[in-house]
CSV table of C-alpha atoms in Angstrom, one decimal:
chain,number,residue,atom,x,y,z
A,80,UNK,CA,-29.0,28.4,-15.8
A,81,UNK,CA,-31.7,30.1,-17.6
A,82,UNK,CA,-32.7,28.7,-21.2
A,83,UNK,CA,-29.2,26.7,-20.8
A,84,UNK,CA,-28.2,27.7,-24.2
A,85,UNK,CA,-24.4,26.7,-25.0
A,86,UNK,CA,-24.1,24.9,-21.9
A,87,UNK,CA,-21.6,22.2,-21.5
A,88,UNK,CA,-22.9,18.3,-20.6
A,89,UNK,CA,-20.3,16.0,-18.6
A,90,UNK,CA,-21.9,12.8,-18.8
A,91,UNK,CA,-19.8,10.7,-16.1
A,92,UNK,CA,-19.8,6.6,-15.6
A,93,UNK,CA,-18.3,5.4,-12.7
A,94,UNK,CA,-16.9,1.6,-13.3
A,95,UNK,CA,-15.3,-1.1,-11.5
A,96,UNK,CA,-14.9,-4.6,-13.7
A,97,UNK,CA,-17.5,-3.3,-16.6
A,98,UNK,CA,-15.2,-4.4,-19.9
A,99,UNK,CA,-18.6,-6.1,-21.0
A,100,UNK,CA,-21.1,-3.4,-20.8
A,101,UNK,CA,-19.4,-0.4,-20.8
A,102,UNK,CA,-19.0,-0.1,-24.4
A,103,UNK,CA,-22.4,0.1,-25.3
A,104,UNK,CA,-23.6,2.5,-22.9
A,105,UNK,CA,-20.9,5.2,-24.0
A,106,UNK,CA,-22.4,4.6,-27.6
A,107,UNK,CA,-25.3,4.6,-26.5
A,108,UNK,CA,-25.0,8.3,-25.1
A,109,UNK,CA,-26.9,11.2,-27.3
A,110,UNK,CA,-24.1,13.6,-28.8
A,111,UNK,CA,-26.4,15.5,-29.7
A,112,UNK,CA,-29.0,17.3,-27.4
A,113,UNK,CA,-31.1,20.6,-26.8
A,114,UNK,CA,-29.8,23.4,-25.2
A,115,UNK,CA,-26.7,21.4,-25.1
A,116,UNK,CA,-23.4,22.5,-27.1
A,117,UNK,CA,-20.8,19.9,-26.2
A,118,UNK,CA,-21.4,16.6,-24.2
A,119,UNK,CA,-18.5,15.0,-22.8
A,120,UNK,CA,-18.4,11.3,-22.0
A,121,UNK,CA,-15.6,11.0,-18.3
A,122,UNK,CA,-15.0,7.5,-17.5
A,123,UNK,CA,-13.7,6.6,-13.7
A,124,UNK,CA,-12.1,3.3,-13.8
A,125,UNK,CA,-12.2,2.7,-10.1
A,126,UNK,CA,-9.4,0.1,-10.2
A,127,UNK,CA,-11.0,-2.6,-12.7
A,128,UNK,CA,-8.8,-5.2,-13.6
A,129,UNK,CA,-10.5,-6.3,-16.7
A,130,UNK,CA,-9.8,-3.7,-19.3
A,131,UNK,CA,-12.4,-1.4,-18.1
A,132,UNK,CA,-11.0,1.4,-19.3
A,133,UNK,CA,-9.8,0.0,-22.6
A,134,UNK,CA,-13.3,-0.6,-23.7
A,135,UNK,CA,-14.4,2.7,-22.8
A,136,UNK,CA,-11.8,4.5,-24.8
A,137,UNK,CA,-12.6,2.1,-27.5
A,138,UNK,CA,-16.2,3.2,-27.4
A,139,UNK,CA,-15.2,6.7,-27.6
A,140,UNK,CA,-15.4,8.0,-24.3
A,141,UNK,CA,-13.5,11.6,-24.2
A,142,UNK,CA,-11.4,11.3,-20.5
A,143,UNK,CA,-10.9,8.6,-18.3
A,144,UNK,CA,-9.6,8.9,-14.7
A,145,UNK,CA,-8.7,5.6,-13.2
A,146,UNK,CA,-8.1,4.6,-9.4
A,147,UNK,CA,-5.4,2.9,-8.4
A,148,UNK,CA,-7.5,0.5,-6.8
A,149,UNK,CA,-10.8,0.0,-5.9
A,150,UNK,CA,-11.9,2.6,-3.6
A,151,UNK,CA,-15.9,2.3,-4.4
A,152,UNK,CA,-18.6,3.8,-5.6
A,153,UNK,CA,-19.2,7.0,-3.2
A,154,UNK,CA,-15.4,8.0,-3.8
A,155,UNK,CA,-15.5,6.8,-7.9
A,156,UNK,CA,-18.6,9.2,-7.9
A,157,UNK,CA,-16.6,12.4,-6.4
A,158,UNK,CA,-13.6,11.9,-8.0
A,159,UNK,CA,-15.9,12.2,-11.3
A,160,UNK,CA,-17.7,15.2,-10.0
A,161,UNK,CA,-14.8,17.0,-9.4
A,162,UNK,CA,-13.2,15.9,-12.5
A,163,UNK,CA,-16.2,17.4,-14.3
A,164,UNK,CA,-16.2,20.6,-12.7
A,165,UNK,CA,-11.8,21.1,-13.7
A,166,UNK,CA,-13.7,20.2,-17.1
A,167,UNK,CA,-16.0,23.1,-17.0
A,168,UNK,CA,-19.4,21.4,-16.7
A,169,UNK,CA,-22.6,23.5,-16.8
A,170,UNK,CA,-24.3,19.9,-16.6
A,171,UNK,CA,-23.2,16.8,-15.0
A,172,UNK,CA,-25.2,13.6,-15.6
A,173,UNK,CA,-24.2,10.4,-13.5
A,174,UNK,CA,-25.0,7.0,-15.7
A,175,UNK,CA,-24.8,3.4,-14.4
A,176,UNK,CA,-22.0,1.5,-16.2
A,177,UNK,CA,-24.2,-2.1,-16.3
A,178,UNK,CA,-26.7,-0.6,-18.6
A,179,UNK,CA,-29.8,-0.4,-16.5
A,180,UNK,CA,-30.2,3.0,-17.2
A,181,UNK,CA,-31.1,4.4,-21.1
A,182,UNK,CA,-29.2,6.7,-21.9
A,183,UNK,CA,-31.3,8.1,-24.5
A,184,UNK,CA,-33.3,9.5,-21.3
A,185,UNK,CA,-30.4,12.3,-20.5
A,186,UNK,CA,-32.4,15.3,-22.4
A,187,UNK,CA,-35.3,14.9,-20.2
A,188,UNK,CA,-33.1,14.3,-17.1
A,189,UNK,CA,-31.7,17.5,-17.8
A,190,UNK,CA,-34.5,19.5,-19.1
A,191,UNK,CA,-35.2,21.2,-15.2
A,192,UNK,CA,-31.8,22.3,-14.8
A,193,UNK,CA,-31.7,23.8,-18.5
A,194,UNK,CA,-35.1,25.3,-17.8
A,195,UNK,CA,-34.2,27.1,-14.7
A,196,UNK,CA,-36.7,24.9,-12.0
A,197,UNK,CA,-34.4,22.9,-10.6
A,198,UNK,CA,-30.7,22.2,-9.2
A,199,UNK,CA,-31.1,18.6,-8.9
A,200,UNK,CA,-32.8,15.9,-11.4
A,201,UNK,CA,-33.6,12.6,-9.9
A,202,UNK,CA,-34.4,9.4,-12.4
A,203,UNK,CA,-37.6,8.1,-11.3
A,204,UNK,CA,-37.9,3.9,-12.1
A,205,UNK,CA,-41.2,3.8,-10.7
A,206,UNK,CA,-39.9,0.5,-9.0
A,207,UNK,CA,-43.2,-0.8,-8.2
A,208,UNK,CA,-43.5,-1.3,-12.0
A,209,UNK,CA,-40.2,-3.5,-12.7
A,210,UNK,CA,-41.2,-6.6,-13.0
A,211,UNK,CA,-37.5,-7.8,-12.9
A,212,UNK,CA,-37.4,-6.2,-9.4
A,213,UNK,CA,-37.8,-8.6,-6.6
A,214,UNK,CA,-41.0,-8.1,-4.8
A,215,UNK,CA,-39.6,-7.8,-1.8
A,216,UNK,CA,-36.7,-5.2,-3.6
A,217,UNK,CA,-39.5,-3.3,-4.7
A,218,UNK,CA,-41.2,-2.5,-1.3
A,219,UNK,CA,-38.3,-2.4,0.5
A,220,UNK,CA,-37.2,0.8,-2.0
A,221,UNK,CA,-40.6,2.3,-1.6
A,222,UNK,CA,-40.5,2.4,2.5
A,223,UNK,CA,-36.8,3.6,2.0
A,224,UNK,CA,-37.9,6.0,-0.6
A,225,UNK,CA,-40.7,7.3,1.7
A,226,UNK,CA,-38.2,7.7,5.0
A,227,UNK,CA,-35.6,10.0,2.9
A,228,UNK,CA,-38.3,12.0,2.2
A,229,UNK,CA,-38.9,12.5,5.9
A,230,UNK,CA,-35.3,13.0,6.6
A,231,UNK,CA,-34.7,14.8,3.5
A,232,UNK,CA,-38.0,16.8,3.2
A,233,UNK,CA,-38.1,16.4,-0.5
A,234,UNK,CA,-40.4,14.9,-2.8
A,235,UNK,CA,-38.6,12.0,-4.3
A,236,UNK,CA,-40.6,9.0,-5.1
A,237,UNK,CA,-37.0,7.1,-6.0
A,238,UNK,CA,-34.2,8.0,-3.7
A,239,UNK,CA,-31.8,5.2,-4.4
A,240,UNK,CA,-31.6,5.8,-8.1
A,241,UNK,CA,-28.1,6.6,-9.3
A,242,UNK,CA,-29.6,8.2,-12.5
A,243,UNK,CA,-29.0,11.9,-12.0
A,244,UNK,CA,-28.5,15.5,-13.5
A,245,UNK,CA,-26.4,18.0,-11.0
A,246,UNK,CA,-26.4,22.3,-12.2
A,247,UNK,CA,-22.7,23.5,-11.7
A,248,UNK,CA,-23.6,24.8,-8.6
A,249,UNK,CA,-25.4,21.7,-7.0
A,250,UNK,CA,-22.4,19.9,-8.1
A,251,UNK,CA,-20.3,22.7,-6.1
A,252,UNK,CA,-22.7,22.5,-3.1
A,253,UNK,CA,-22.7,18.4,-2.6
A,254,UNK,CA,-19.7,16.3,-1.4
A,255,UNK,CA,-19.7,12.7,-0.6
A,256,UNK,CA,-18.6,12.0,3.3
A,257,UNK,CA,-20.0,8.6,3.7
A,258,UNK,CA,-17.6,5.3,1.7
A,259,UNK,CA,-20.9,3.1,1.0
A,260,UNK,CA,-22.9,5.7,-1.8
A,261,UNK,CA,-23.7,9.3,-2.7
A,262,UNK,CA,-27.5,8.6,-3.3
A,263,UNK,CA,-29.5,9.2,0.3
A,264,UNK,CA,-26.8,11.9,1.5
A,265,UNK,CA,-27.0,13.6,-1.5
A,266,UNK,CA,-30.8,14.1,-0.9
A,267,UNK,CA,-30.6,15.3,2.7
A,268,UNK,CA,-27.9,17.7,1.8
A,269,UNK,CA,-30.4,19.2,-0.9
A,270,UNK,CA,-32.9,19.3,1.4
A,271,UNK,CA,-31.6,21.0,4.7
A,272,UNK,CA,-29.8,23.4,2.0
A,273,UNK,CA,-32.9,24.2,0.1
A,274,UNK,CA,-32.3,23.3,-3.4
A,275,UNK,CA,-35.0,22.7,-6.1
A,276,UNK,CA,-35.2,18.9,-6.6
A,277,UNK,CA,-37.0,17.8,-9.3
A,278,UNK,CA,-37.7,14.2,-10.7
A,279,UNK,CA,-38.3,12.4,-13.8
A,280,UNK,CA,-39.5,8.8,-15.1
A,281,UNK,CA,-37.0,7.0,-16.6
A,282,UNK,CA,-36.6,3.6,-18.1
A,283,UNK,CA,-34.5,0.7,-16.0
A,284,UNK,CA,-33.5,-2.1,-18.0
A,285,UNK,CA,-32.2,-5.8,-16.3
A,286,UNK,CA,-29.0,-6.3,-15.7
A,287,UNK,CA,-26.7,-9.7,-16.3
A,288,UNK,CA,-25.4,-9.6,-13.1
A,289,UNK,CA,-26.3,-8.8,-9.3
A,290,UNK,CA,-25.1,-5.4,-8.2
A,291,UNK,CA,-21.5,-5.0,-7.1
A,292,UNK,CA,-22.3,-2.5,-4.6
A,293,UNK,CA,-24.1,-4.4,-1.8
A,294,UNK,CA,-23.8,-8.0,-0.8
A,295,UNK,CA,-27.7,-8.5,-0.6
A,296,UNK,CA,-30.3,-6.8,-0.2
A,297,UNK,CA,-30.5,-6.5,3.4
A,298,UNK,CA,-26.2,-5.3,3.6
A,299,UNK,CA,-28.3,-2.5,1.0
A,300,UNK,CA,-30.6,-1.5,4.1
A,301,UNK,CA,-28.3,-2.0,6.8
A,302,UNK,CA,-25.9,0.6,5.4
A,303,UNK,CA,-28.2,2.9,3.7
A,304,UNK,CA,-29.6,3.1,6.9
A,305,UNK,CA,-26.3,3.8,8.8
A,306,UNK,CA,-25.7,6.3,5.9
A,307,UNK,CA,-29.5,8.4,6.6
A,308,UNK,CA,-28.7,8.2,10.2
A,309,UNK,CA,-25.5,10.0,10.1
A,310,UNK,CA,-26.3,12.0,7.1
A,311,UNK,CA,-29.8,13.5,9.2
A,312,UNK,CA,-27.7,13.4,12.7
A,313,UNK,CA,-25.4,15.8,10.8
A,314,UNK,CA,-27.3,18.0,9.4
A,315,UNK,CA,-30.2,18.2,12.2
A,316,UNK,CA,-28.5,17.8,15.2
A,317,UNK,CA,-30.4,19.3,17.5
A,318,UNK,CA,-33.6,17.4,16.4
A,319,UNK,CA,-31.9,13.9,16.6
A,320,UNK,CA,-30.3,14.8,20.4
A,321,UNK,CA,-34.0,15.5,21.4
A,322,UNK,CA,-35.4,12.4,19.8
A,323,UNK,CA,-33.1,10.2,21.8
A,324,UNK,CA,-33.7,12.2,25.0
A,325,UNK,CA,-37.3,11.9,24.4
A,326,UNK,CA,-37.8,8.3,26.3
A,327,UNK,CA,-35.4,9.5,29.2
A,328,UNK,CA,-37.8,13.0,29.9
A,329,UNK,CA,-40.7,10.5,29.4
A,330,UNK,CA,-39.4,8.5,32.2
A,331,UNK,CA,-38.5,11.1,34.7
A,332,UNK,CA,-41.9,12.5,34.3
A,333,UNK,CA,-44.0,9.4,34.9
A,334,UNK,CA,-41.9,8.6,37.6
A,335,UNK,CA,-42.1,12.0,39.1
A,336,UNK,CA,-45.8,11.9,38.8
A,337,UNK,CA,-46.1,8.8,40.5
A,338,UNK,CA,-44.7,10.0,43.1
A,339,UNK,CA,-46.3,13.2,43.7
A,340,UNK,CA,-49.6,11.0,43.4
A,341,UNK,CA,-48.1,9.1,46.3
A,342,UNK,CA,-47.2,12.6,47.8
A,343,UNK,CA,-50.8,13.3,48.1
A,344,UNK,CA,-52.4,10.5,48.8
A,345,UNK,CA,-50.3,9.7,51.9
A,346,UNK,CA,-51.2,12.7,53.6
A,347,UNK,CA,-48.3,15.1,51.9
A,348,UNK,CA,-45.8,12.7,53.2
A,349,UNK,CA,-43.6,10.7,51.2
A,350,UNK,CA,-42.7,7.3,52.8
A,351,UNK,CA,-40.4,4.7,51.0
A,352,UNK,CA,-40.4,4.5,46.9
A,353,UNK,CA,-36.6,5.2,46.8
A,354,UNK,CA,-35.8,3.5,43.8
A,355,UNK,CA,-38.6,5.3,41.9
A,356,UNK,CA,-36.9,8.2,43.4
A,357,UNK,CA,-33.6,7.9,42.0
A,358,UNK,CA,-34.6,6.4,38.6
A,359,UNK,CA,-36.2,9.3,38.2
A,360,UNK,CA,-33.5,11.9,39.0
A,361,UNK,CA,-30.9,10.0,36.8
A,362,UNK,CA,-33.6,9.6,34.0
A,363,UNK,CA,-33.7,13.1,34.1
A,364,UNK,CA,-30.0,14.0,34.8
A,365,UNK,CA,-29.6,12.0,31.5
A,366,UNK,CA,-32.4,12.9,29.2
A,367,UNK,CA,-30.6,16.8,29.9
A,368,UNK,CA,-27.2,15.5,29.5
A,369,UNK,CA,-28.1,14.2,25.7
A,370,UNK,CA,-29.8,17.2,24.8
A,371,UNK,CA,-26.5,19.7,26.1
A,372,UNK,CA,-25.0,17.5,23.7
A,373,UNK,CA,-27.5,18.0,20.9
A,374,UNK,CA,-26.7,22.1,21.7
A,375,UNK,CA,-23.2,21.5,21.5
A,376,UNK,CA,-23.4,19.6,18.4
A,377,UNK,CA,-25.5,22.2,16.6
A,378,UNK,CA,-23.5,24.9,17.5
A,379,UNK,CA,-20.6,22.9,15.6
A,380,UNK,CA,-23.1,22.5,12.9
A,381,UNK,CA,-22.5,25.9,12.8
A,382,UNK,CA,-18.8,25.8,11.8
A,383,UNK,CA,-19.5,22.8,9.8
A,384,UNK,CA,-21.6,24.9,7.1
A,385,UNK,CA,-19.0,27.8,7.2
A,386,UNK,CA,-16.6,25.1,6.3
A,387,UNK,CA,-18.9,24.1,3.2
A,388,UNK,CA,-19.5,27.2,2.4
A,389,UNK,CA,-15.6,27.8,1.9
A,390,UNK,CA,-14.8,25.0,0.4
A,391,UNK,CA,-17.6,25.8,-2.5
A,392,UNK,CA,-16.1,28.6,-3.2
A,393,UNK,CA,-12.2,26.6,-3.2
A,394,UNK,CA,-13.9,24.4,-5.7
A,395,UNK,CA,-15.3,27.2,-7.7
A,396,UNK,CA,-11.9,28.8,-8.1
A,397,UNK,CA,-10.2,25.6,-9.2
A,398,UNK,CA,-12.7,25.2,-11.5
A,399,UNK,CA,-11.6,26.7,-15.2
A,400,UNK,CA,-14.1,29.5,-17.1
A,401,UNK,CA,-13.1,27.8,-20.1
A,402,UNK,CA,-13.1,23.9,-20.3
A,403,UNK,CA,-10.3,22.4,-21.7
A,404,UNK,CA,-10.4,21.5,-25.4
């Protein structure tokens, strides 16, 4: 984006039930910023039934696009993406609706994209500090942390944090498949697509109530980890197809060694050891079987980032030149 000069903010907040807190977060949100000409506050009530989205226009929020019902967060956070972009965002920020997040933190979120060095801004809340973090919450984040950035290949000390800055065209680039949250898949997308991902420490204050998003800390692991499994599967097929033929080829050749030792030793003769025999052919049968299927499934990776790449350029030419006043 170059020095970012002129360039359009869309700060979005996705909600569900936040009458309480929602207020003060919009007015807590800098008007005012840097390299910044117009900031835009979007609400998405995602089908709150306690005056959600009364309280946010109240507080002064600018738009406010409202579900239905409640279709959660991962499809509350793409509706406000693409909302943003028909708005004509240079920038889009994503802010937590409960307050954990200052919002007075936005201009150094952003500062990477408006300096050219990056297309996506992660918040950092150092977890390990947050001493209203369970232990246990806090560990548990770092080992997750540390397995996206396997998967992902990026440095990002904090993936779950929902505190984030998108460029235009990151926000053009990334789409939400998964129905839990956009946070890991975002991150692997970035990563097997090469974008500069930057972070930054930011504050994280403690919320009056448990998260809505999870029922428990383990439901968190259990379906972020379904989400990094079929996010990386995805995107690295070939590599996943091999990983779970790995044990099979491993098995055929032990067994196969076996017997040739056998072979040998009994005179170049091979009596008996039929099951070892035929575990070893169908180990092997099998361990080929899964990786055709890891060929086949990377040659529809293939199609599959043709498909992206088109619909990028679908959502660039919905998007306005102009946003709307």
């Amino acid at each position: 984006m170059g020095s970012g000069a002129g360039a359009h903010l869309v700060v979005q907040i996705p909600a569900y039930n936040e009458a309480e807190t929602i207020g003060a977060v919009i007015q807590e949100i800098p008007r005012e910023i840097p390299g910044v000409s117009r900031v835009t506050v979007l609400v998405v009530d995602d089908g709150s039934t306690d005056g959600t989205a009364a309280a946010a226009r109240a507080a002064g929020a600018d738009f406010i696009v409202r579900h239905r019902r409640n279709r959660g967060l991962a499809a509350a956070f793409q509706t406000g993406v693409d909302t943003a972009l028909r708005l004509g965002a240079d920038l889009i920020v994503n802010l937590d609706a409960d307050g954990q997040y200052d919002p007075a933190d936005i201009p150094a979120l952003i500062r990477p994209i408006l300096e050219g060095t990056a297309d996506l801004v992660v918040g950092d809340r150092q977890v390990v500090r947050l001493a209203h973090f369970p232990w246990p919450k806090r560990w548990l984040s770092v080992l997750g942390s540390a397995v996206v950035r396997w998967a992902s290949g990026l440095e990002v000390p904090d993936a779950p944090s929902g505190f984030r800055a998108y460029s235009r065209e990151a926000a053009l680039r990334l789409i939400v498949l998964t129905d839990f949250s956009y946070t890991v898949e975002h991150l692997i997308q970035a990563g097997k697509r090469h974008m500069a991902v930057a972070h930054v420490p930011v504050r994280a204050r403690p919320t009056p109530r448990p998260s809505r998003l999870h029922q428990g800390i383990w439901d968190f692991i259990r379906r972020q980890a379904a989400t990094l499994v079929r996010v990386y599967a995805a995107y690295e097929p070939l590599k996943t197809f091999f990983y779970l033929s790995l044990p099979f080829w491993l098995i055929g050749l032990v067994l196969f060694l076996r017997l040739a030792w056998f072979f040998v030793a009994e005179g170049f003769a091979l009596y008996g050891h039929l099951q070892s025999l035929i575990v070893a052919v169908m180990a092997t049968i099998l361990a080929f079987l899964i990786f055709l299927f890891g060929l086949l499934a990377d040659r529809i990776g293939d199609n599959r980032r043709l498909l992206e790449e088109i619909l990028r350029r679908i959502r660039d030419l919905e998007t306005p030149a102009e946003p709307p006043q």
